[in-house]
Tab-separated table of C-alpha atoms and ligand atoms in Angstrom:
chain	number	residue	atom	x	y	z
A	68	MET	CA	-2.626	24.720	-1.713
A	69	ARG	CA	-5.153	25.614	-4.406
A	70	ILE	CA	-7.123	22.751	-5.952
A	71	THR	CA	-7.986	23.577	-9.527
A	72	ALA	CA	-9.807	20.432	-10.609
A	73	ALA	CA	-12.507	18.523	-8.754
A	74	LEU	CA	-11.229	15.109	-7.733
A	75	LYS	CA	-12.892	12.237	-9.502
A	76	PRO	CA	-13.793	8.871	-7.988
A	77	LEU	CA	-11.287	6.095	-8.647
A	78	ARG	CA	-12.374	3.168	-10.821
A	79	ILE	CA	-10.647	-0.205	-10.831
A	80	GLY	CA	-12.737	-2.249	-13.257
A	81	PRO	CA	-16.182	-2.550	-11.670
A	82	VAL	CA	-14.876	-1.308	-8.301
A	83	GLU	CA	-15.475	2.401	-7.780
A	84	VAL	CA	-14.432	4.364	-4.723
A	85	ASP	CA	-15.395	7.934	-3.928
A	86	PHE	CA	-11.896	9.355	-3.388
A	87	PRO	CA	-8.619	8.765	-5.281
A	88	VAL	CA	-6.167	8.635	-2.346
A	89	VAL	CA	-5.819	5.027	-1.178
A	90	LEU	CA	-3.669	2.979	1.188
A	91	ALA	CA	-0.667	1.321	-0.490
A	92	GLY	CA	0.433	-2.263	-0.002
A	93	LEU	CA	2.920	-2.010	2.886
A	94	ALA	CA	4.676	-5.105	4.222
A	95	GLY	CA	4.655	-4.952	8.011
A	96	TYR	CA	2.016	-2.214	8.042
A	97	SER	CA	-1.039	-2.715	5.791
A	98	ASP	CA	-2.373	-5.562	7.934
A	99	LEU	CA	-6.042	-5.851	8.888
A	100	PRO	CA	-5.940	-3.651	12.034
A	101	TYR	CA	-4.113	-0.811	10.296
A	102	ARG	CA	-6.348	-1.054	7.242
A	103	LEU	CA	-9.378	-0.667	9.508
A	104	ILE	CA	-7.719	2.309	11.190
A	105	CYS	CA	-7.006	3.935	7.818
A	106	ARG	CA	-10.561	3.306	6.651
A	107	SER	CA	-11.825	5.060	9.777
A	108	THR	CA	-9.768	8.113	8.783
A	109	GLY	CA	-11.038	8.156	5.201
A	110	ALA	CA	-9.073	5.611	3.124
A	111	PRO	CA	-11.605	4.343	0.582
A	112	PHE	CA	-9.534	1.401	-0.699
A	113	CYS	CA	-6.635	-0.625	0.655
A	114	THR	CA	-4.127	-3.236	-0.480
A	115	THR	CA	-2.836	-6.075	1.679
A	116	GLU	CA	0.812	-6.640	2.426
A	117	ALA	CA	2.441	-8.643	-0.388
A	118	MET	CA	1.743	-12.370	0.055
A	119	LEU	CA	3.610	-15.227	-1.551
A	120	ASP	CA	1.549	-16.959	-4.221
A	121	LYS	CA	1.863	-20.262	-2.312
A	122	GLN	CA	0.646	-18.640	0.898
A	123	ALA	CA	-2.616	-17.613	-0.816
A	124	ILE	CA	-3.081	-21.081	-2.304
A	125	ILE	CA	-2.551	-22.859	1.033
A	126	GLU	CA	-4.872	-20.451	2.830
A	127	ALA	CA	-7.670	-21.033	0.305
A	128	ARG	CA	-7.238	-24.801	0.701
A	129	LEU	CA	-6.866	-25.079	4.457
A	130	ARG	CA	-8.701	-21.980	5.677
A	131	ARG	CA	-6.332	-21.593	8.596
A	132	GLY	CA	-7.325	-17.972	9.027
A	133	LEU	CA	-3.773	-16.708	8.510
A	134	ILE	CA	-4.937	-14.084	6.025
A	135	LYS	CA	-7.027	-11.863	8.263
A	136	ARG	CA	-10.186	-10.338	6.781
A	137	ASP	CA	-13.131	-8.289	8.004
A	138	PRO	CA	-16.365	-7.347	6.217
A	139	ALA	CA	-15.712	-3.669	7.038
A	140	ASP	CA	-12.397	-3.862	5.173
A	141	ARG	CA	-13.691	-3.533	1.617
A	142	PRO	CA	-13.128	-2.954	-1.196
A	143	LEU	CA	-9.751	-4.623	-0.736
A	144	ALA	CA	-6.973	-5.711	-3.102
A	145	GLY	CA	-5.111	-8.891	-2.221
A	146	GLN	CA	-1.544	-8.658	-3.447
A	147	ILE	CA	0.525	-11.654	-4.541
A	148	MET	CA	4.152	-12.181	-5.549
A	149	GLY	CA	5.624	-15.012	-7.570
A	150	SER	CA	6.983	-15.776	-11.007
A	151	ASP	CA	5.568	-19.117	-12.103
A	152	PRO	CA	2.632	-18.207	-14.381
A	153	GLU	CA	0.618	-21.285	-13.380
A	154	VAL	CA	1.190	-20.895	-9.662
A	155	MET	CA	0.357	-17.184	-9.845
A	156	ALA	CA	-2.881	-18.028	-11.690
A	157	GLU	CA	-3.738	-20.589	-9.003
A	158	ALA	CA	-3.021	-17.985	-6.321
A	159	ALA	CA	-5.282	-15.510	-8.139
A	160	VAL	CA	-8.077	-18.109	-8.138
A	161	ALA	CA	-7.482	-18.538	-4.401
A	162	LEU	CA	-7.842	-14.789	-3.818
A	163	ARG	CA	-10.983	-14.673	-5.938
A	164	ASP	CA	-12.460	-17.576	-3.973
A	165	MET	CA	-11.617	-15.758	-0.746
A	166	ASP	CA	-13.611	-12.870	-2.233
A	167	PHE	CA	-10.915	-10.222	-2.565
A	168	ASP	CA	-12.374	-7.402	-4.643
A	169	VAL	CA	-9.194	-6.847	-6.673
A	170	ILE	CA	-6.169	-9.066	-7.330
A	171	ASP	CA	-2.907	-7.141	-7.450
A	172	LEU	CA	0.314	-8.623	-8.874
A	173	ASN	CA	3.487	-7.280	-7.271
A	174	PHE	CA	6.349	-6.766	-9.755
A	175	ALA	CA	7.892	-4.011	-7.654
A	176	CYS	CA	9.303	-5.288	-4.363
A	177	PRO	CA	13.069	-4.507	-4.184
A	178	VAL	CA	13.947	-6.638	-1.131
A	179	LYS	CA	17.082	-8.727	-1.831
A	180	LYS	CA	15.615	-12.015	-0.609
A	181	VAL	CA	12.508	-11.487	-2.740
A	182	LEU	CA	14.586	-10.696	-5.853
A	183	SER	CA	16.860	-13.695	-5.301
A	184	ARG	CA	13.763	-15.915	-5.287
A	185	LYS	CA	12.675	-14.393	-8.612
A	186	ARG	CA	9.706	-12.559	-7.201
A	187	GLY	CA	8.519	-8.945	-6.945
A	188	GLY	CA	10.839	-6.482	-8.703
A	189	TYR	CA	12.742	-9.345	-10.341
A	190	LEU	CA	9.952	-9.374	-12.943
A	191	MET	CA	10.835	-5.815	-14.052
A	192	GLY	CA	14.095	-7.294	-15.327
A	193	GLU	CA	12.326	-10.232	-17.006
A	194	PRO	CA	9.555	-8.607	-19.041
A	195	TYR	CA	8.742	-11.725	-21.102
A	196	LEU	CA	8.156	-13.746	-17.952
A	197	ALA	CA	6.204	-10.858	-16.409
A	198	VAL	CA	3.904	-10.767	-19.437
A	199	GLU	CA	3.404	-14.541	-19.195
A	200	VAL	CA	2.416	-14.164	-15.549
A	201	VAL	CA	-0.040	-11.365	-16.321
A	202	GLU	CA	-1.598	-13.235	-19.249
A	203	SER	CA	-1.865	-16.449	-17.258
A	204	VAL	CA	-3.604	-14.707	-14.342
A	205	LEU	CA	-5.961	-12.682	-16.535
A	206	SER	CA	-7.026	-15.636	-18.654
A	207	THR	CA	-7.624	-17.764	-15.546
A	208	VAL	CA	-9.495	-15.131	-13.539
A	209	PRO	CA	-11.370	-13.034	-16.105
A	210	ASP	CA	-14.160	-12.372	-13.609
A	211	ARG	CA	-12.215	-10.318	-11.052
A	212	PRO	CA	-10.331	-7.040	-11.615
A	213	VAL	CA	-6.583	-7.589	-11.804
A	214	THR	CA	-4.052	-4.797	-11.319
A	215	VAL	CA	-0.274	-4.813	-11.592
A	216	LYS	CA	2.152	-2.935	-9.347
A	217	LEU	CA	5.161	-1.885	-11.419
A	218	ARG	CA	8.297	0.163	-11.069
A	219	ARG	CA	9.633	2.517	-13.740
A	220	SER	CA	12.420	0.070	-14.625
A	221	PHE	CA	14.720	-2.474	-13.037
A	222	LYS	CA	17.868	-0.347	-13.188
A	223	GLU	CA	18.034	3.372	-12.557
A	224	THR	CA	20.275	3.727	-15.618
A	225	ASP	CA	17.596	2.225	-17.864
A	226	LYS	CA	16.239	5.516	-19.121
A	227	ASP	CA	13.951	4.207	-21.885
A	228	ASN	CA	12.034	1.960	-19.462
A	229	ARG	CA	11.503	-0.610	-22.204
A	230	ALA	CA	10.478	-3.425	-19.841
A	231	PHE	CA	7.908	-1.167	-18.202
A	232	TRP	CA	6.218	-0.336	-21.484
A	233	ARG	CA	6.237	-3.941	-22.611
A	234	ILE	CA	4.608	-5.154	-19.396
A	235	ALA	CA	2.136	-2.272	-19.060
A	236	ARG	CA	0.903	-2.564	-22.666
A	237	ALA	CA	0.577	-6.339	-22.430
A	238	ALA	CA	-1.275	-6.036	-19.134
A	239	PHE	CA	-3.881	-3.675	-20.584
A	240	GLU	CA	-4.181	-5.744	-23.769
A	241	ALA	CA	-4.836	-8.831	-21.642
A	242	GLY	CA	-7.562	-6.977	-19.723
A	243	ALA	CA	-5.908	-5.572	-16.596
A	244	ALA	CA	-8.171	-3.164	-14.713
A	245	GLY	CA	-5.291	-0.853	-13.866
A	246	ILE	CA	-1.638	-0.422	-13.063
A	247	CYS	CA	0.001	1.137	-10.055
A	248	VAL	CA	3.339	2.694	-10.890
A	249	HIS	CA	6.028	3.345	-8.302
A	250	ALA	CA	8.060	5.959	-10.139
A	251	ARG	CA	11.459	4.641	-9.047
A	252	SER	CA	13.583	1.825	-10.447
A	253	VAL	CA	13.885	-1.427	-8.508
A	254	ASP	CA	17.560	-0.798	-7.751
A	255	GLN	CA	16.708	2.622	-6.301
A	256	LYS	CA	14.659	0.830	-3.634
A	257	TYR	CA	13.257	3.856	-1.752
A	258	GLN	CA	16.178	6.239	-2.386
A	259	GLY	CA	16.226	9.337	-4.562
A	260	ARG	CA	13.260	11.233	-5.909
A	261	ALA	CA	10.372	9.415	-7.556
A	262	ASP	CA	10.083	10.488	-11.183
A	263	TRP	CA	6.673	12.114	-11.341
A	264	ALA	CA	7.296	13.234	-14.943
A	265	PHE	CA	7.342	9.544	-15.815
A	266	LEU	CA	3.867	9.193	-14.276
A	267	SER	CA	2.612	12.018	-16.538
A	268	THR	CA	4.032	10.162	-19.538
A	269	VAL	CA	2.360	6.918	-18.482
A	270	LYS	CA	-1.011	8.616	-18.059
A	271	ARG	CA	-0.662	10.328	-21.447
A	272	GLU	CA	0.107	6.947	-23.010
A	273	PHE	CA	-2.940	5.296	-21.374
A	274	PRO	CA	-5.507	8.118	-21.183
A	275	ASP	CA	-8.514	5.775	-20.914
A	276	ARG	CA	-7.011	3.314	-18.477
A	277	THR	CA	-6.682	3.429	-14.714
A	278	VAL	CA	-3.198	4.514	-13.690
A	279	ILE	CA	-2.377	4.895	-10.003
A	280	GLY	CA	0.761	6.778	-9.009
A	281	SER	CA	3.158	5.986	-6.175
A	282	GLY	CA	6.295	7.618	-4.854
A	283	ASP	CA	7.047	10.514	-2.510
A	284	ILE	CA	3.532	10.961	-1.139
A	285	LEU	CA	4.653	11.995	2.307
A	286	THR	CA	1.844	14.454	3.037
A	287	ALA	CA	-1.756	15.043	1.979
A	288	GLU	CA	-0.511	18.006	-0.060
A	289	ASP	CA	1.811	15.663	-1.965
A	290	ALA	CA	-1.117	13.360	-2.758
A	291	LEU	CA	-3.192	16.130	-4.299
A	292	ARG	CA	-0.175	17.589	-6.040
A	293	MET	CA	0.616	14.271	-7.711
A	294	LEU	CA	-2.987	13.980	-8.937
A	295	GLU	CA	-2.912	17.491	-10.284
A	296	GLU	CA	0.597	17.514	-11.785
A	297	THR	CA	0.626	14.065	-13.384
A	298	GLY	CA	-3.031	13.425	-14.245
A	299	VAL	CA	-2.998	9.931	-12.702
A	300	ASP	CA	-6.380	8.563	-11.643
A	301	GLY	CA	-5.396	7.734	-8.096
A	302	VAL	CA	-2.440	7.843	-5.734
A	303	THR	CA	-1.277	5.545	-2.970
A	304	ALA	CA	-0.197	6.818	0.418
A	305	ALA	CA	2.665	4.569	1.584
A	306	ARG	CA	5.377	5.966	3.902
A	307	GLY	CA	3.187	9.037	4.289
A	308	ALA	CA	0.469	6.873	5.851
A	309	ILE	CA	2.758	5.028	8.284
A	310	GLY	CA	2.146	6.746	11.616
A	311	ASN	CA	-0.175	9.307	10.020
A	312	PRO	CA	-3.386	7.502	9.111
A	313	TRP	CA	-5.054	10.928	9.193
A	314	ILE	CA	-3.403	11.631	5.827
A	315	PHE	CA	-6.610	10.403	4.160
A	316	ARG	CA	-8.807	12.794	6.133
A	317	GLN	CA	-6.292	15.587	5.497
A	318	ALA	CA	-6.388	14.897	1.747
A	319	ARG	CA	-10.192	14.951	1.789
A	320	ASP	CA	-10.081	18.269	3.701
A	321	LEU	CA	-7.699	19.832	1.212
A	322	ALA	CA	-9.756	18.593	-1.720
A	323	ALA	CA	-12.843	20.198	-0.170
A	324	GLY	CA	-10.993	23.485	0.355
A	325	ARG	CA	-10.746	23.057	4.148
A	326	ALA	CA	-7.664	23.343	6.353
A	327	PRO	CA	-6.264	19.847	6.877
A	328	PHE	CA	-7.268	18.150	10.106
A	329	HIS	CA	-4.593	17.853	12.748
A	330	PRO	CA	-5.412	15.386	15.540
A	331	SER	CA	-5.267	16.633	19.112
A	332	LEU	CA	-3.375	14.547	21.671
A	333	ALA	CA	-6.691	13.114	22.868
A	334	GLU	CA	-7.607	12.132	19.287
A	335	GLN	CA	-4.183	10.552	18.774
A	336	ARG	CA	-4.588	8.582	22.002
A	337	GLU	CA	-8.071	7.359	21.074
A	338	LEU	CA	-6.837	6.095	17.705
A	339	ILE	CA	-3.658	4.482	19.084
A	340	GLU	CA	-5.657	2.672	21.783
A	341	ARG	CA	-8.278	1.566	19.259
A	342	HIS	CA	-5.451	0.266	17.063
A	343	PHE	CA	-4.089	-1.740	20.009
A	344	ARG	CA	-7.532	-3.267	20.657
A	345	LEU	CA	-7.934	-4.210	16.982
A	346	ALA	CA	-4.421	-5.705	16.895
A	347	SER	CA	-5.126	-7.733	20.064
A	348	GLU	CA	-8.423	-9.036	18.664
A	349	THR	CA	-6.725	-9.945	15.392
A	350	PHE	CA	-3.389	-11.360	16.538
A	351	GLY	CA	-3.664	-11.956	20.298
A	352	PRO	CA	-2.053	-9.769	22.999
A	353	ASP	CA	1.604	-10.850	22.625
A	354	ARG	CA	1.888	-10.293	18.914
A	355	ALA	CA	-0.228	-7.130	19.241
A	356	LEU	CA	2.295	-5.701	21.708
A	357	ARG	CA	5.209	-6.392	19.342
A	358	ILE	CA	3.341	-4.812	16.446
A	359	MET	CA	2.145	-1.830	18.430
A	360	ARG	CA	5.648	-1.112	19.667
A	361	TYR	CA	6.817	-0.339	16.146
A	362	PHE	CA	3.571	1.400	15.255
A	363	GLY	CA	3.986	3.504	18.427
A	364	ILE	CA	7.421	4.545	17.181
A	365	ARG	CA	5.778	5.634	13.927
A	366	TYR	CA	2.842	7.379	15.653
A	367	SER	CA	5.333	9.483	17.621
A	368	ARG	CA	5.870	11.662	14.528
A	369	MET	CA	2.457	13.286	15.108
A	370	HIS	CA	3.270	14.155	18.738
A	371	PRO	CA	4.533	17.652	19.702
A	372	HIS	CA	7.648	15.959	21.220
A	373	PRO	CA	8.350	13.248	18.643
A	374	ALA	CA	11.898	12.329	19.722
A	375	LYS	CA	10.972	11.783	23.370
A	376	VAL	CA	7.882	9.725	22.520
A	377	ARG	CA	9.797	7.694	19.973
A	378	ASN	CA	12.477	6.802	22.515
A	379	ALA	CA	9.830	5.871	25.050
A	380	PHE	CA	8.125	3.485	22.588
A	381	VAL	CA	11.509	1.979	21.643
A	382	GLY	CA	11.929	0.973	25.298
A	383	VAL	CA	8.524	-0.756	25.594
A	384	LYS	CA	8.856	-4.404	26.667
A	385	SER	CA	5.491	-5.180	28.271
A	386	ALA	CA	1.851	-4.151	28.176
A	387	GLN	CA	2.489	-2.186	31.395
A	388	ASP	CA	5.331	-0.268	29.724
A	389	TRP	CA	3.051	0.479	26.799
A	390	ARG	CA	0.300	1.823	29.062
A	391	ALA	CA	2.827	3.917	30.973
A	392	VAL	CA	4.073	5.551	27.741
A	393	VAL	CA	0.544	6.292	26.574
A	394	ASN	CA	-0.398	7.714	29.987
A	395	GLU	CA	2.746	9.815	30.189
A	396	PHE	CA	2.665	11.325	26.694
A	397	TYR	CA	-0.953	11.222	25.581
A	398	SER	CA	-2.774	12.608	28.649
A	399	CYS	CA	-4.135	16.093	28.199
B	631	FMN	C1	7.962	-0.564	4.725
B	631	FMN	C2	7.435	-0.667	3.308
B	631	FMN	C3	6.776	-1.814	2.911
B	631	FMN	C4	6.261	-1.906	1.602
B	631	FMN	N1	5.567	-3.030	1.240
B	631	FMN	C5	4.955	-3.077	0.030
B	631	FMN	C6	4.118	-4.186	-0.322
B	631	FMN	O1	3.941	-5.157	0.440
B	631	FMN	N2	3.516	-4.149	-1.536
B	631	FMN	C7	3.681	-3.094	-2.409
B	631	FMN	O2	3.111	-3.083	-3.497
B	631	FMN	N3	4.492	-2.068	-2.105
B	631	FMN	C8	5.107	-2.025	-0.917
B	631	FMN	N4	5.878	-0.930	-0.583
B	631	FMN	C9	6.033	0.173	-1.548
B	631	FMN	C10	4.971	1.253	-1.339
B	631	FMN	O3	3.672	0.772	-1.592
B	631	FMN	C11	5.224	2.474	-2.255
B	631	FMN	O4	5.111	2.067	-3.598
B	631	FMN	C12	6.605	3.096	-2.017
B	631	FMN	O5	6.870	3.208	-0.624
B	631	FMN	C13	6.724	4.473	-2.674
B	631	FMN	O6	5.858	5.394	-2.100
B	631	FMN	P1	6.369	6.509	-1.047
B	631	FMN	O7	7.666	7.084	-1.608
B	631	FMN	O8	5.236	7.498	-1.006
B	631	FMN	O9	6.592	5.795	0.256
B	631	FMN	C14	6.431	-0.838	0.688
B	631	FMN	C15	7.128	0.311	1.111
B	631	FMN	C16	7.620	0.406	2.396
B	631	FMN	C17	8.340	1.672	2.807
């Protein structure tokens, strides 16, 4: 792939990172250990898994250590979901007091249970409420960059995306430091193609604002192609980063005109074992094993025999099983 324009750093208010390909918020995946792994492979900025507004408030009050942090894991956006403007503002204060570098409001999550509780993507169907939430958060926390994660619309059939424009304009008017746009509707969930042409339109509409694109970044090539084709300021690697944390290094290689790095089996093993150690330190050995089982399944995609390795990780029930799979498939 030929890169025609030099990649610019990504700015989110006062936060500036050297490279515009960042780790997306990913429930079940963008936890502290995986964020540290992705940083080690070149991710300059990460977002937490979506947290409930109340969860952030309780954590700030009780300091139970349920929201795992590490000084090496910065700059970091803490992402919250909710729909009560006052509670969301209180949660934003909590994140600021916990020293998150950016506060990200999730209006994009399509999970049924989340929508039925009037959170996440529900707000794309309730633009007036969404604007109230944004204004409440921004007026309460003017001293920390706030970003909003949006979808193109609530329904796929909503072609004029009126709610999107209403929320995005109000967010910037109220002082948002940026928006991240997943170029699908909420009811599309993760199906169908993301509408990259919509991202170009959004960037044209907000040429001086930070717009981050999301959707169908499955490879490093996709990441650079989205930057080039749509003009967005940054892109998030989401499904493309699950099991391939090297996507960040690969994107940096491509941007520098180098062939993208492909990890050897030994390099894959080193990273997977380091991930296990970080997960054990963070969550304790039992939870780490459960987490690493599904990460192992995802890591198998980088192996020369993905189906076999995947099946082997699916069968893991104990730490011994785990070690046996790693020894069998990742020894050179
Ligand atoms: C398993 C999974 C969990 C996700 N969790 C979150 C989340 O917690 N917060 C968020 O903003 N987006 C979340 N997303 C959406 C992604 O950040 C991204 O916007 C979406 O996957 C589209 O990008 P892609 O097509 O490149 O995967 C999640 C997506 C997946 C697949």
